[in-house]
mmCIF file of C-alpha atoms in Angstrom:
data_model
loop_
_atom_site.group_PDB
_atom_site.id
_atom_site.type_symbol
_atom_site.label_atom_id
_atom_site.label_comp_id
_atom_site.label_asym_id
_atom_site.label_seq_id
_atom_site.Cartn_x
_atom_site.Cartn_y
_atom_site.Cartn_z
ATOM 1 C CA ALA P 1 70.186 -106.902 -17.659
ATOM 2 C CA GLU P 2 69.715 -103.322 -17.557
ATOM 3 C CA GLU P 3 69.431 -103.186 -13.841
ATOM 4 C CA GLY P 4 72.692 -105.329 -13.661
ATOM 5 C CA LEU P 5 74.482 -103.091 -16.086
ATOM 6 C CA ASN P 6 73.243 -99.751 -14.049
ATOM 7 C CA ARG P 7 74.614 -101.412 -10.506
ATOM 8 C CA LEU P 8 77.860 -102.220 -12.375
ATOM 9 C CA VAL P 9 78.153 -98.569 -13.791
ATOM 10 C CA LYS P 10 77.354 -96.995 -10.433
ATOM 11 C CA ASN P 11 79.910 -98.968 -8.633
ATOM 12 C CA LEU P 12 82.381 -98.181 -10.991
ATOM 13 C CA ILE P 13 81.707 -94.607 -10.974
ATOM 14 C CA HIS P 14 81.776 -94.489 -7.251
ATOM 15 C CA TYR P 15 85.550 -95.734 -7.472
ATOM 16 C CA THR P 16 86.105 -93.093 -10.186
ATOM 17 C CA ILE P 17 87.389 -95.880 -12.753
ATOM 18 C CA TRP P 18 84.445 -96.017 -15.116
ATOM 19 C CA GLN P 19 84.847 -95.230 -18.756
ATOM 20 C CA GLU P 20 82.403 -94.975 -21.293
ATOM 21 C CA SER P 21 84.440 -97.251 -23.654
ATOM 22 C CA PHE P 22 83.829 -100.188 -21.029
ATOM 23 C CA LEU P 23 79.923 -100.226 -22.433
ATOM 24 C CA LYS P 24 81.533 -102.207 -25.444
ATOM 25 C CA LYS P 25 83.231 -104.723 -23.497
ATOM 26 C CA ILE P 26 80.771 -105.583 -20.769
ATOM 27 C CA VAL P 27 77.722 -107.988 -21.384
ATOM 28 C CA VAL P 28 75.625 -108.195 -18.397
ATOM 29 C CA VAL P 29 73.595 -111.493 -18.056
ATOM 30 C CA PRO P 30 70.993 -111.776 -15.004
ATOM 31 C CA GLY P 31 71.363 -115.061 -13.232
ATOM 32 C CA SER P 32 71.432 -116.858 -9.909
ATOM 33 C CA LEU P 33 74.000 -119.234 -8.471
ATOM 34 C CA GLU P 34 71.126 -121.134 -6.928
ATOM 35 C CA GLN P 35 69.283 -122.239 -10.150
ATOM 36 C CA GLU P 36 70.533 -124.715 -12.914
ATOM 37 C CA ARG P 37 72.598 -123.097 -15.422
ATOM 38 C CA PHE P 38 72.341 -119.914 -13.489
ATOM 39 C CA GLY P 39 68.609 -119.524 -14.376
ATOM 40 C CA ILE P 40 69.781 -118.634 -17.927
ATOM 41 C CA THR P 41 67.856 -119.773 -20.848
ATOM 42 C CA PRO P 42 69.299 -122.686 -23.010
ATOM 43 C CA PRO P 43 70.157 -120.574 -26.044
ATOM 44 C CA ALA P 44 71.985 -118.015 -24.022
ATOM 45 C CA TYR P 45 73.801 -120.452 -21.883
ATOM 46 C CA GLN P 46 74.976 -122.384 -24.773
ATOM 47 C CA GLN P 47 76.104 -119.134 -26.445
ATOM 48 C CA ILE P 48 78.036 -118.055 -23.286
ATOM 49 C CA VAL P 49 79.720 -121.393 -22.783
ATOM 50 C CA SER P 50 80.818 -121.294 -26.439
ATOM 51 C CA ASN P 51 82.485 -118.124 -26.142
ATOM 52 C CA ILE P 52 84.297 -118.054 -22.617
ATOM 53 C CA GLN P 53 87.806 -118.002 -22.262
ATOM 54 C CA LEU P 54 88.318 -117.618 -18.510
ATOM 55 C CA ILE P 55 85.987 -117.899 -15.511
ATOM 56 C CA VAL P 56 86.752 -115.902 -12.407
ATOM 57 C CA HIS P 57 84.202 -117.078 -9.659
ATOM 58 C CA ASN P 58 83.951 -114.536 -6.847
ATOM 59 C CA GLY P 59 80.414 -115.362 -5.711
ATOM 60 C CA ALA P 60 79.715 -116.374 -2.003
ATOM 61 C CA LYS P 61 77.472 -119.158 -3.078
ATOM 62 C CA VAL P 62 78.704 -121.892 -5.185
ATOM 63 C CA ASP P 63 76.630 -124.423 -7.598
ATOM 64 C CA PHE P 64 78.189 -124.384 -10.977
ATOM 65 C CA ILE P 65 80.049 -127.436 -11.570
ATOM 66 C CA SER P 66 77.355 -129.961 -11.549
ATOM 67 C CA ASP P 67 75.656 -129.017 -14.875
ATOM 68 C CA TYR P 68 78.620 -127.853 -16.447
ATOM 69 C CA GLU P 69 78.326 -128.947 -20.196
ATOM 70 C CA GLN P 70 81.131 -127.907 -22.047
ATOM 71 C CA LYS P 71 83.478 -129.880 -24.415
ATOM 72 C CA THR P 72 86.315 -127.723 -24.127
ATOM 73 C CA VAL P 73 87.507 -127.165 -20.461
ATOM 74 C CA VAL P 74 88.737 -123.581 -19.692
ATOM 75 C CA PRO P 75 90.464 -122.566 -16.688
ATOM 76 C CA ILE P 76 88.857 -121.617 -13.742
ATOM 77 C CA THR P 77 90.146 -118.936 -11.186
ATOM 78 C CA PHE P 78 88.353 -119.420 -7.936
ATOM 79 C CA VAL P 79 88.461 -116.442 -5.414
ATOM 80 C CA SER P 80 88.406 -117.946 -2.016
ATOM 81 C CA THR P 81 89.308 -116.879 1.490
ATOM 82 C CA THR P 82 91.862 -117.382 4.083
ATOM 83 C CA GLY P 83 88.866 -117.831 6.498
ATOM 84 C CA VAL P 84 88.949 -121.425 5.346
ATOM 85 C CA TYR P 85 91.972 -122.182 7.355
ATOM 86 C CA ALA P 86 90.734 -123.315 10.931
ATOM 87 C CA PHE P 87 92.842 -124.417 13.818
ATOM 88 C CA ASP P 88 92.233 -125.607 17.491
ATOM 89 C CA SER P 89 91.936 -122.306 19.505
ATOM 90 C CA GLN P 90 94.079 -123.814 22.190
ATOM 91 C CA ASN P 91 97.171 -123.062 19.914
ATOM 92 C CA ASN P 92 98.347 -119.418 20.306
ATOM 93 C CA LEU P 93 99.855 -119.292 16.952
ATOM 94 C CA SER P 94 99.288 -121.167 13.759
ATOM 95 C CA LEU P 95 101.121 -121.093 10.464
ATOM 96 C CA ALA P 96 98.770 -121.448 7.263
ATOM 97 C CA THR P 97 101.137 -122.452 4.338
ATOM 98 C CA GLU P 98 99.823 -122.450 0.599
ATOM 99 C CA GLN P 99 98.514 -125.761 -0.522
ATOM 100 C CA MET P 100 97.349 -126.533 3.002
ATOM 101 C CA ILE P 101 93.708 -128.273 2.918
ATOM 102 C CA HIS P 102 91.712 -128.740 5.920
ATOM 103 C CA PRO P 103 89.339 -132.061 6.022
ATOM 104 C CA SER P 104 87.032 -130.458 8.495
ATOM 105 C CA PRO P 105 85.656 -126.878 8.995
ATOM 106 C CA GLN P 106 84.983 -127.565 12.588
ATOM 107 C CA PHE P 107 86.847 -124.549 14.156
ATOM 108 C CA ILE P 108 85.479 -122.062 11.481
ATOM 109 C CA THR P 109 83.300 -119.664 13.212
ATOM 110 C CA SER P 110 81.457 -117.716 10.507
ATOM 111 C CA GLY P 111 78.657 -119.012 8.063
ATOM 112 C CA TYR P 112 80.609 -116.939 5.199
ATOM 113 C CA SER P 113 83.704 -118.628 5.882
ATOM 114 C CA GLN P 114 82.270 -122.037 6.023
ATOM 115 C CA SER P 115 80.457 -121.726 2.961
ATOM 116 C CA LYS P 116 83.691 -120.622 1.392
ATOM 117 C CA TRP P 117 85.223 -123.872 2.816
ATOM 118 C CA VAL P 118 82.547 -126.060 1.060
ATOM 119 C CA ALA P 119 83.320 -124.208 -2.386
ATOM 120 C CA ASP P 120 87.026 -124.422 -1.717
ATOM 121 C CA GLN P 121 86.717 -128.024 -1.136
ATOM 122 C CA MET P 122 84.820 -128.506 -4.325
ATOM 123 C CA MET P 123 87.466 -126.790 -6.309
ATOM 124 C CA VAL P 124 90.250 -128.852 -4.849
ATOM 125 C CA LYS P 125 88.289 -132.090 -5.671
ATOM 126 C CA ALA P 126 87.742 -131.093 -9.229
ATOM 127 C CA LYS P 127 91.372 -130.327 -9.612
ATOM 128 C CA GLN P 128 92.824 -133.381 -8.114
ATOM 129 C CA GLU P 129 90.422 -135.981 -9.143
ATOM 130 C CA PHE P 130 89.227 -134.619 -12.558
ATOM 131 C CA GLY P 131 92.279 -132.817 -13.450
ATOM 132 C CA LEU P 132 90.466 -129.427 -14.257
ATOM 133 C CA PRO P 133 92.710 -126.325 -14.847
ATOM 134 C CA ILE P 134 91.709 -124.641 -11.622
ATOM 135 C CA SER P 135 93.869 -122.026 -9.359
ATOM 136 C CA ILE P 136 92.614 -120.930 -6.038
ATOM 137 C CA TYR P 137 93.161 -117.614 -4.579
ATOM 138 C CA ARG P 138 92.712 -117.414 -0.866
ATOM 139 C CA CYS P 139 92.314 -113.678 0.104
ATOM 140 C CA GLY P 140 93.079 -112.011 3.306
ATOM 141 C CA ASP P 141 91.707 -108.779 4.529
ATOM 142 C CA ILE P 142 91.245 -106.910 1.303
ATOM 143 C CA CYS P 143 91.632 -103.146 2.277
ATOM 144 C CA GLY P 144 92.060 -100.067 0.218
ATOM 145 C CA HIS P 145 93.958 -99.405 -2.861
ATOM 146 C CA SER P 146 97.751 -98.878 -2.320
ATOM 147 C CA LYS P 147 97.792 -95.457 -4.014
ATOM 148 C CA THR P 148 94.561 -93.782 -3.755
ATOM 149 C CA GLY P 149 93.229 -95.352 -0.452
ATOM 150 C CA MET P 150 89.700 -96.082 -2.102
ATOM 151 C CA CYS P 151 88.075 -98.799 -0.387
ATOM 152 C CA ASN P 152 84.674 -100.605 0.128
ATOM 153 C CA LEU P 153 83.042 -98.245 2.649
ATOM 154 C CA SER P 154 80.963 -101.185 4.268
ATOM 155 C CA HIS P 155 84.184 -103.325 5.011
ATOM 156 C CA ASP P 156 84.657 -104.278 8.637
ATOM 157 C CA PHE P 157 87.875 -102.796 8.600
ATOM 158 C CA VAL P 158 87.072 -99.433 7.307
ATOM 159 C CA ARG P 159 83.941 -99.233 9.694
ATOM 160 C CA PHE P 160 86.480 -100.123 12.579
ATOM 161 C CA ILE P 161 88.715 -97.184 11.424
ATOM 162 C CA GLN P 162 85.496 -94.750 11.360
ATOM 163 C CA GLY P 163 84.347 -96.073 14.635
ATOM 164 C CA ILE P 164 87.426 -95.686 16.864
ATOM 165 C CA ILE P 165 87.801 -92.109 15.360
ATOM 166 C CA SER P 166 84.451 -90.833 15.995
ATOM 167 C CA MET P 167 84.132 -92.738 19.299
ATOM 168 C CA LYS P 168 87.991 -91.859 20.157
ATOM 169 C CA LEU P 169 88.037 -95.198 21.882
ATOM 170 C CA ALA P 170 90.240 -98.473 20.576
ATOM 171 C CA PRO P 171 90.680 -101.637 22.095
ATOM 172 C CA LYS P 172 94.065 -102.989 23.169
ATOM 173 C CA ASP P 173 94.103 -105.472 20.334
ATOM 174 C CA HIS P 174 97.311 -107.370 19.957
ATOM 175 C CA ARG P 175 95.995 -109.848 17.181
ATOM 176 C CA ILE P 176 97.807 -110.084 13.885
ATOM 177 C CA VAL P 177 95.872 -108.649 10.882
ATOM 178 C CA ASP P 178 96.332 -108.588 7.012
ATOM 179 C CA VAL P 179 96.325 -105.418 5.288
ATOM 180 C CA THR P 180 96.357 -106.302 1.354
ATOM 181 C CA PRO P 181 95.659 -103.662 -0.969
ATOM 182 C CA VAL P 182 92.806 -104.168 -3.334
ATOM 183 C CA ASP P 183 94.806 -103.484 -6.580
ATOM 184 C CA LEU P 184 97.555 -106.014 -5.692
ATOM 185 C CA VAL P 185 94.819 -108.619 -5.187
ATOM 186 C CA ALA P 186 92.895 -107.763 -8.509
ATOM 187 C CA GLN P 187 96.393 -107.823 -10.469
ATOM 188 C CA SER P 188 97.221 -110.986 -8.996
ATOM 189 C CA ILE P 189 94.060 -112.639 -9.982
ATOM 190 C CA ILE P 190 93.836 -110.956 -13.545
ATOM 191 C CA THR P 191 97.352 -111.939 -14.487
ATOM 192 C CA SER P 192 97.124 -115.615 -13.075
ATOM 193 C CA THR P 193 98.967 -117.846 -15.131
ATOM 194 C CA ALA P 194 99.171 -120.805 -12.738
ATOM 195 C CA HIS P 195 95.940 -122.982 -13.773
ATOM 196 C CA TYR P 196 97.974 -125.873 -15.382
ATOM 197 C CA GLU P 197 100.726 -126.021 -12.751
ATOM 198 C CA GLU P 198 101.016 -128.544 -9.810
ATOM 199 C CA LYS P 199 100.920 -125.739 -7.254
ATOM 200 C CA PHE P 200 97.592 -124.130 -7.577
ATOM 201 C CA ILE P 201 96.690 -122.759 -4.103
ATOM 202 C CA PHE P 202 97.792 -119.093 -3.338
ATOM 203 C CA ASN P 203 97.484 -117.143 -0.300
ATOM 204 C CA VAL P 204 96.761 -113.321 -1.378
ATOM 205 C CA VAL P 205 97.941 -111.741 1.630
ATOM 206 C CA HIS P 206 100.518 -109.186 2.400
ATOM 207 C CA PRO P 207 104.016 -110.727 3.222
ATOM 208 C CA GLU P 208 104.468 -108.547 6.282
ATOM 209 C CA PRO P 209 101.323 -108.672 8.711
ATOM 210 C CA ILE P 210 101.022 -106.248 11.530
ATOM 211 C CA ARG P 211 99.373 -106.272 14.833
ATOM 212 C CA MET P 212 95.947 -104.080 15.109
ATOM 213 C CA ILE P 213 97.214 -102.220 18.091
ATOM 214 C CA HIS P 214 100.151 -100.728 15.965
ATOM 215 C CA ILE P 215 97.588 -99.683 13.397
ATOM 216 C CA VAL P 216 95.710 -97.629 15.802
ATOM 217 C CA LYS P 217 98.802 -96.259 17.233
ATOM 218 C CA TYR P 218 99.801 -95.075 14.158
ATOM 219 C CA ILE P 219 96.362 -93.534 13.719
ATOM 220 C CA LYS P 220 96.693 -91.944 16.891
ATOM 221 C CA GLU P 221 100.297 -90.918 17.090
ATOM 222 C CA MET P 222 101.085 -90.183 13.455
ATOM 223 C CA LEU P 223 97.805 -89.202 11.690
ATOM 224 C CA GLY P 224 96.843 -86.801 14.260
ATOM 225 C CA TYR P 225 94.046 -88.601 16.253
ATOM 226 C CA SER P 226 95.595 -88.261 19.466
ATOM 227 C CA ASP P 227 92.222 -87.939 21.456
ATOM 228 C CA ILE P 228 91.805 -91.746 20.916
ATOM 229 C CA GLN P 229 92.010 -93.764 24.234
ATOM 230 C CA PHE P 230 93.025 -97.163 24.381
ATOM 231 C CA VAL P 231 90.692 -99.618 26.622
ATOM 232 C CA GLU P 232 90.711 -103.376 27.523
ATOM 233 C CA PRO P 233 88.949 -105.410 24.738
ATOM 234 C CA GLU P 234 86.216 -106.450 27.026
ATOM 235 C CA ARG P 235 85.231 -102.763 27.876
ATOM 236 C CA PHE P 236 85.412 -101.746 24.030
ATOM 237 C CA ILE P 237 83.068 -104.615 23.304
ATOM 238 C CA ASN P 238 80.504 -103.521 25.919
ATOM 239 C CA THR P 239 80.822 -99.879 24.770
ATOM 240 C CA ILE P 240 80.223 -100.448 21.241
ATOM 241 C CA LYS P 241 77.327 -102.964 22.068
ATOM 242 C CA GLU P 242 75.686 -100.076 23.962
ATOM 243 C CA CYS P 243 76.707 -97.104 21.820
ATOM 244 C CA GLN P 244 74.623 -95.420 19.003
ATOM 245 C CA ASN P 245 77.463 -95.465 16.590
ATOM 246 C CA ILE P 246 76.246 -97.345 13.637
ATOM 247 C CA ASP P 247 79.529 -98.217 12.249
ATOM 248 C CA LEU P 248 80.704 -100.306 15.232
ATOM 249 C CA LEU P 249 77.094 -101.402 16.284
ATOM 250 C CA ALA P 250 76.826 -103.633 13.404
ATOM 251 C CA LEU P 251 80.385 -104.954 14.132
ATOM 252 C CA TRP P 252 80.178 -105.964 17.615
ATOM 253 C CA PRO P 253 79.482 -109.484 17.293
ATOM 254 C CA ILE P 254 82.040 -110.090 14.895
ATOM 255 C CA PHE P 255 84.616 -108.493 16.911
ATOM 256 C CA GLN P 256 83.572 -110.329 19.869
ATOM 257 C CA LYS P 257 84.139 -113.582 18.047
ATOM 258 C CA GLN P 258 87.706 -112.344 16.690
ATOM 259 C CA MET P 259 88.867 -111.202 19.943
ATOM 260 C CA ASN P 260 88.614 -114.990 21.166
ATOM 261 C CA THR P 261 90.694 -116.192 18.289
ATOM 262 C CA HIS P 262 94.294 -116.627 18.108
ATOM 263 C CA ASP P 263 97.025 -115.444 15.519
ATOM 264 C CA ILE P 264 97.513 -117.134 12.027
ATOM 265 C CA ILE P 265 100.385 -116.489 10.081
ATOM 266 C CA TYR P 266 99.818 -116.888 6.149
ATOM 267 C CA THR P 267 102.733 -117.796 3.752
ATOM 268 C CA THR P 268 102.498 -116.517 0.517
ATOM 269 C CA SER P 269 104.580 -116.848 -2.580
ATOM 270 C CA LEU P 270 103.101 -114.069 -4.605
ATOM 271 C CA TYR P 271 104.450 -111.026 -3.079
ATOM 272 C CA LYS P 272 107.799 -109.875 -1.636
ATOM 273 C CA LYS P 273 108.197 -107.424 1.270
ATOM 274 C CA GLU P 274 110.312 -105.058 -0.770
ATOM 275 C CA SER P 275 107.857 -104.815 -3.582
ATOM 276 C CA THR P 276 104.598 -104.467 -1.748
ATOM 277 C CA ALA P 277 103.222 -101.104 -0.339
ATOM 278 C CA ASP P 278 103.791 -100.980 3.583
ATOM 279 C CA SER P 279 100.761 -101.832 5.579
ATOM 280 C CA LEU P 280 100.912 -98.124 7.475
ATOM 281 C CA ASP P 281 100.972 -96.494 4.152
ATOM 282 C CA ILE P 282 97.891 -98.003 3.011
ATOM 283 C CA VAL P 283 96.077 -97.304 6.263
ATOM 284 C CA LYS P 284 97.120 -93.660 5.824
ATOM 285 C CA ASN P 285 95.907 -93.519 2.177
ATOM 286 C CA MET P 286 92.459 -95.134 3.406
ATOM 287 C CA VAL P 287 92.250 -92.543 6.208
ATOM 288 C CA ASP P 288 92.896 -89.620 3.548
ATOM 289 C CA TYR P 289 90.109 -91.263 1.381
ATOM 290 C CA LEU P 290 87.631 -91.374 4.173
ATOM 291 C CA ILE P 291 88.282 -87.914 5.024
ATOM 292 C CA ASP P 292 87.635 -86.895 1.395
ATOM 293 C CA MET P 293 84.499 -88.690 1.181
ATOM 294 C CA LYS P 294 83.235 -86.965 4.459
ATOM 295 C CA LYS P 295 83.195 -90.110 6.553
ATOM 296 C CA ILE P 296 85.175 -88.946 9.166
ATOM 297 C CA GLU P 297 86.509 -85.505 10.403
ATOM 298 C CA ALA P 298 89.980 -84.528 9.916
ATOM 299 C CA PRO P 299 92.083 -84.052 12.759
ATOM 300 C CA ILE P 300 91.620 -80.469 13.899
ATOM 301 C CA GLN P 301 94.878 -80.065 16.108
ATOM 302 C CA ASN P 302 97.335 -81.642 13.410
ATOM 303 C CA PRO P 303 97.680 -79.593 10.452
ATOM 304 C CA MET P 304 100.494 -81.823 9.215
ATOM 305 C CA ARG P 305 101.493 -85.431 9.278
ATOM 306 C CA GLY P 306 104.661 -87.470 9.472
ATOM 307 C CA VAL P 307 107.656 -85.921 11.120
ATOM 308 C CA ALA P 308 108.434 -82.164 11.836
ATOM 309 C CA ILE P 309 111.830 -81.102 12.111
ATOM 310 C CA ILE P 310 112.365 -77.851 14.063
ATOM 311 C CA THR P 311 115.505 -75.943 13.770
ATOM 312 C CA GLY P 312 116.456 -73.205 16.438
ATOM 313 C CA ALA P 313 114.088 -75.091 18.853
ATOM 314 C CA SER P 314 116.164 -74.063 21.999
ATOM 315 C CA SER P 315 114.107 -71.067 22.493
ATOM 316 C CA GLY P 316 111.716 -68.498 21.199
ATOM 317 C CA ILE P 317 109.395 -69.354 18.396
ATOM 318 C CA GLY P 318 111.128 -72.349 17.628
ATOM 319 C CA LYS P 319 110.832 -73.887 20.830
ATOM 320 C CA GLY P 320 107.215 -72.801 21.170
ATOM 321 C CA ILE P 321 106.423 -74.546 17.898
ATOM 322 C CA ALA P 322 108.286 -77.797 18.875
ATOM 323 C CA LYS P 323 106.316 -77.867 22.182
ATOM 324 C CA TYR P 324 103.016 -77.393 20.364
ATOM 325 C CA PHE P 325 103.746 -80.034 17.557
ATOM 326 C CA ALA P 326 104.840 -82.627 20.406
ATOM 327 C CA ALA P 327 101.580 -81.948 22.445
ATOM 328 C CA ASN P 328 99.349 -82.549 19.596
ATOM 329 C CA GLY P 329 100.866 -86.042 18.639
ATOM 330 C CA ILE P 330 103.159 -84.883 16.053
ATOM 331 C CA LYS P 331 106.793 -86.762 15.771
ATOM 332 C CA THR P 332 109.184 -83.764 16.311
ATOM 333 C CA VAL P 333 112.838 -83.581 15.719
ATOM 334 C CA ILE P 334 114.380 -80.536 17.244
ATOM 335 C CA THR P 335 117.742 -79.031 16.520
ATOM 336 C CA ALA P 336 119.832 -76.149 17.780
ATOM 337 C CA ARG P 337 123.455 -75.244 18.800
ATOM 338 C CA ARG P 338 122.733 -75.307 22.633
ATOM 339 C CA GLU P 339 122.370 -79.000 23.400
ATOM 340 C CA GLN P 340 121.724 -78.614 27.247
ATOM 341 C CA ARG P 341 118.459 -76.518 26.447
ATOM 342 C CA LEU P 342 117.399 -79.304 23.987
ATOM 343 C CA LYS P 343 117.649 -81.806 26.536
ATOM 344 C CA GLU P 344 115.787 -79.559 29.063
ATOM 345 C CA ILE P 345 112.985 -78.989 26.448
ATOM 346 C CA LYS P 346 112.795 -83.038 25.621
ATOM 347 C CA LYS P 347 112.084 -83.613 29.545
#
């Protein structure tokens, strides 16, 4: 228990959300999902099932329903993944709607997603055949916090950002990706009220997906990493396979698989576009966080971000500053009284 508590506290400290008052609210019980009753002693197990009011199951391995001995059924929130959706790769674009249930994991490529599919199916069966109060949240690509950018440093997307910035190389990747902030995901799960409703499966994804190449262009053109060069996906895969960049080296088998998949659009009833943080804003906050954590270098030639407005840009200092900003990847708006000179500078 002490080891588990130490791990939990260390992780919460890392994300700067730990408070000493949490100690009064947290009880750590060591156990294993692979063992009967999680390997917990019968007295301790009985005490737990007599007091719990909600189960949030977020483990990658599932085996907890078969020996569930409890007279009072409590709501179960199961955290799944959009990886359970599988389509024939011959289709260029597929639509994954909420409540969709696939009978077979035939086209699922990763072991993790396959294991989640099995658990997902168990939850669906428990809901439909036994009437258990279950809600399933199929999460997409969970990224950094919408405000602080804090993120899991070992996440594939985070490593990808680190890798392309350090290598100054990125693939021409037109795949649609999901950038869902972790705080939005957590809020959805914690405030769940859908346990007893007929609709019980939800896609936890950003309501406005974005293409990967647009994310990289934003990092390159708006965040100051103008030295990133685009290459064909095959060349990028071969480069990361042979390079010494540990962030990308560990990803090349996954990336190679993903490059051969097609786009899937996920519908969601949880979020609306107007009330969800923009994907590129989330990316910017993540990059800022990685800079603060010294995981990537700050752009040297770009002291500012966003759009620069230069007045008096038709000559002199104004003209010089405008050219410098534009040459270093900063979006620049130039104004002056002499319109013809502005046109000449733009060329």
